Amino acid sequence: MTPLPKFSVIKTDFDALLECTGQIVILVSDDQKLDAVSSWINKVTKGALERFLCSEEFKNLLLGNTLSLAYPTDLYVKSVMIAKINSNATIAQARSCGVKITKTLTCEKILLVGGKFERIADLVEGIAMRNYEYLDQKTNTNPKPLDVRVMVDNLAGQAAEIDTKMAMVDGVFFTRDLINAPANVLTTTAFASELSALSELGITVEVFDESTLEKLGMRTLLCVGQGSDSPSKVVVMQWNGGGDEAPFALVGKGVVFDTGGISLKPAGGMEDMTMDMGGAGVVAGAMKALALRKAKANVVGVVGLVENMPSGNAVRPGDVIKSMKGDTVEVINTDAEGRLVLADILWYTQERFAPTGMINLATLTGAIIVGLGHEMAGVFSNNDRLCKQFIDAATAEGEGAWRMPLAPAYDKLLKSRIADVKNVGSRAAGSITAGQFLQRFVKEDMPWAHLDIAGVASIASESEFSPKGATGWGVRALNRMIADHYEMKEEAASG
Ligand code: BES
Ligand code: ZN
Ligand code: ZN
């Protein structure tokens, strides 16, 4: 498990500064005005800080960037890092500045001087999000978590805000660890036990085995895993932090490895298919974040965990499988397996929970990468309101999301000669036909969105908030969307 950076919030304290042996980080605006702590540091260092701020180097420093003053006089610290940020910085600027701080830190013991800066929680979020490295499979590493004391004037307010942000970052790290884990480590069984452990946070977790899934009639899900020695599982996670209203549902594709099955994928790049459980990983991380921050909402997470392998038992192209809904599916291509998994769990979720809305996440199609690259996930929805709620939340969190179309006209591409539907269309509109296939398993009046995260779940070059590999995309957007639209307000909760 990747250790979470530690943030403790303390009141502004000059002794702590004097005793600090790691690194002090201060925030200075581009008008070079010094706050109480910076003035004090300037005095202790016999004017070094002010001289530094008058330098060409500082003047040329772009907003949001950092410079360090090494081994300053009369302090024990290795350096004082100066981050240039204005007091009226936006959330996005504060977050980006946090990222820059993480990238330029040279110690793991930090004293961050927040003072009166209002966006300190967003800045901390940026520091934490970028402070991630997946080392679980490397030997001889002893990762020391970053240990940050944040000095603020308004202790109560800022500490609570930082705690909420860290709950979210905890969820993101959980998702990243799951997605980065290789498929021999994160088997369906190991994944289910990781999720079972969420019960410690107050989440009710149920794990369904193959015989139960068989009884439920989840044949399209089961056929995907039938060539694998790892047993297929469905895990249901319930967070009941709201009243007695119906829950909002999050549904995730959890293919722990996608070889393509009998429609085998080419060897080159196949190793990337360890991330094909990304949808389930994001659902897990979002559930964790909601539980950690004790969200006043009812949310259910349902994930289908399977492995898509070729074998003598594997499902064949041409097989016809009956879904839990009752529709028959002709499997033309065993590599279009994610939709087969989702078909059954989408149906199950609606039958059991009658949710107020439902979002599924899946690394579903290579075609979405052709369309949107690695910057944005594709959003397909039957409901303008839900779609806007999600895209607004994603935008606020700096997570790219772009609406794509759904329309009955595409259904003709999925017509099967012998069954109710086939699992693939032609090459044309590959991501949309996948969406249309899923929509078949969504009830008429159910507000629903499908997020195709194939391009954003794991990336080959670093992004602003994450290193190469798993990004955790979606955890923050979902958490915010629940907070903004599906949570009981304070008055309602107490009254
Ligand atoms: N897991 C893949 C989609 C994928 C591709 C995810 C690249 C991440 C990166 C999915 O199961 C798949 O194989 N889809 C096929 C569908 C096709 C057979 C209709 C695809 O996109 O090629
Ligand atoms: Zn596939
Ligand atoms: Zn897949």
PDB file of C-alpha atoms and ligand atoms in Angstrom, residues 253 255 258 260 263 265 272-273 275-276 308 333-339 362-369 374 423-426 430 433-434 452-455, ligand 1:
ATOM      1  CA  LYS A 253     -16.030  -2.988 -14.733  1.00  0.00           C
ATOM      2  CA  VAL A 255     -11.619  -7.170 -15.495  1.00  0.00           C
ATOM      3  CA  ASP A 258      -8.097  -8.731 -20.375  1.00  0.00           C
ATOM      4  CA  GLY A 260      -9.214 -10.642 -25.193  1.00  0.00           C
ATOM      5  CA  SER A 263     -10.489 -13.230 -29.727  1.00  0.00           C
ATOM      6  CA  LYS A 265      -5.330  -9.431 -28.296  1.00  0.00           C
ATOM      7  CA  ASP A 272      -1.387  -2.760 -20.039  1.00  0.00           C
ATOM      8  CA  MET A 273      -4.566  -4.769 -19.620  1.00  0.00           C
ATOM      9  CA  MET A 275      -5.644  -1.762 -15.703  1.00  0.00           C
ATOM     10  CA  ASP A 276      -8.861  -3.175 -17.152  1.00  0.00           C
ATOM     11  CA  ASN A 308     -10.816 -12.703 -19.454  1.00  0.00           C
ATOM     12  CA  ASN A 333     -15.912 -10.876 -30.174  1.00  0.00           C
ATOM     13  CA  THR A 334     -14.812 -12.176 -26.775  1.00  0.00           C
ATOM     14  CA  ASP A 335     -12.629  -9.064 -26.390  1.00  0.00           C
ATOM     15  CA  ALA A 336     -15.761  -6.908 -26.051  1.00  0.00           C
ATOM     16  CA  GLU A 337     -16.191  -8.413 -22.578  1.00  0.00           C
ATOM     17  CA  GLY A 338     -16.607  -5.325 -20.398  1.00  0.00           C
ATOM     18  CA  ARG A 339     -20.126  -4.690 -21.665  1.00  0.00           C
ATOM     19  CA  ALA A 362     -15.361   1.142 -17.447  1.00  0.00           C
ATOM     20  CA  THR A 363     -12.152   0.947 -19.443  1.00  0.00           C
ATOM     21  CA  LEU A 364     -14.505  -0.084 -22.203  1.00  0.00           C
ATOM     22  CA  THR A 365     -13.160   0.773 -25.644  1.00  0.00           C
ATOM     23  CA  GLY A 366      -9.915   1.569 -27.409  1.00  0.00           C
ATOM     24  CA  ALA A 367     -12.056   3.752 -29.674  1.00  0.00           C
ATOM     25  CA  ILE A 368     -12.576   6.335 -26.916  1.00  0.00           C
ATOM     26  CA  ILE A 369      -8.789   6.844 -26.893  1.00  0.00           C
ATOM     27  CA  HIS A 374      -5.762  10.613 -22.559  1.00  0.00           C
ATOM     28  CA  ASN A 423     -21.881  -7.631 -28.422  1.00  0.00           C
ATOM     29  CA  VAL A 424     -20.046  -5.618 -31.095  1.00  0.00           C
ATOM     30  CA  GLY A 425     -20.885  -3.431 -34.057  1.00  0.00           C
ATOM     31  CA  SER A 426     -18.521  -2.671 -36.910  1.00  0.00           C
ATOM     32  CA  GLY A 430     -17.055   1.786 -31.481  1.00  0.00           C
ATOM     33  CA  THR A 433     -22.224   1.218 -29.934  1.00  0.00           C
ATOM     34  CA  ALA A 434     -20.693   0.040 -26.641  1.00  0.00           C
ATOM     35  CA  ASP A 452     -15.609   5.277 -20.734  1.00  0.00           C
ATOM     36  CA  ILE A 453     -12.324   5.739 -18.891  1.00  0.00           C
ATOM     37  CA  ALA A 454     -10.050   3.640 -21.143  1.00  0.00           C
ATOM     38  CA  GLY A 455      -7.935   6.704 -21.968  1.00  0.00           C
TER      39      GLY A 455
HETATM   40  N1  BES B   1     -10.342  -3.413 -22.225  1.00  0.00           N
HETATM   41  C1  BES B   1     -10.560  -3.128 -23.597  1.00  0.00           C
HETATM   42  C2  BES B   1     -10.575  -1.634 -23.918  1.00  0.00           C
HETATM   43  C3  BES B   1      -9.303  -0.894 -23.665  1.00  0.00           C
HETATM   44  C4  BES B   1      -8.441  -0.623 -24.714  1.00  0.00           C
HETATM   45  C5  BES B   1      -9.003  -0.391 -22.426  1.00  0.00           C
HETATM   46  C6  BES B   1      -7.295   0.093 -24.496  1.00  0.00           C
HETATM   47  C7  BES B   1      -7.853   0.329 -22.207  1.00  0.00           C
HETATM   48  C8  BES B   1      -6.993   0.578 -23.250  1.00  0.00           C
HETATM   49  C9  BES B   1     -11.896  -3.720 -24.041  1.00  0.00           C
HETATM   50  O1  BES B   1     -12.323  -4.832 -23.359  1.00  0.00           O
HETATM   51  C10 BES B   1     -11.726  -4.099 -25.467  1.00  0.00           C
HETATM   52  O2  BES B   1     -10.929  -4.947 -25.715  1.00  0.00           O
HETATM   53  N2  BES B   1     -12.471  -3.461 -26.349  1.00  0.00           N
HETATM   54  C11 BES B   1     -12.385  -3.729 -27.722  1.00  0.00           C
HETATM   55  C12 BES B   1     -13.778  -3.731 -28.269  1.00  0.00           C
HETATM   56  C13 BES B   1     -13.867  -4.265 -29.668  1.00  0.00           C
HETATM   57  C14 BES B   1     -13.554  -5.744 -29.694  1.00  0.00           C
HETATM   58  C15 BES B   1     -15.244  -4.012 -30.193  1.00  0.00           C
HETATM   59  C16 BES B   1     -11.567  -2.614 -28.364  1.00  0.00           C
HETATM   60  O3  BES B   1     -11.677  -1.477 -27.959  1.00  0.00           O
HETATM   61  O4  BES B   1     -10.771  -2.936 -29.244  1.00  0.00           O
END
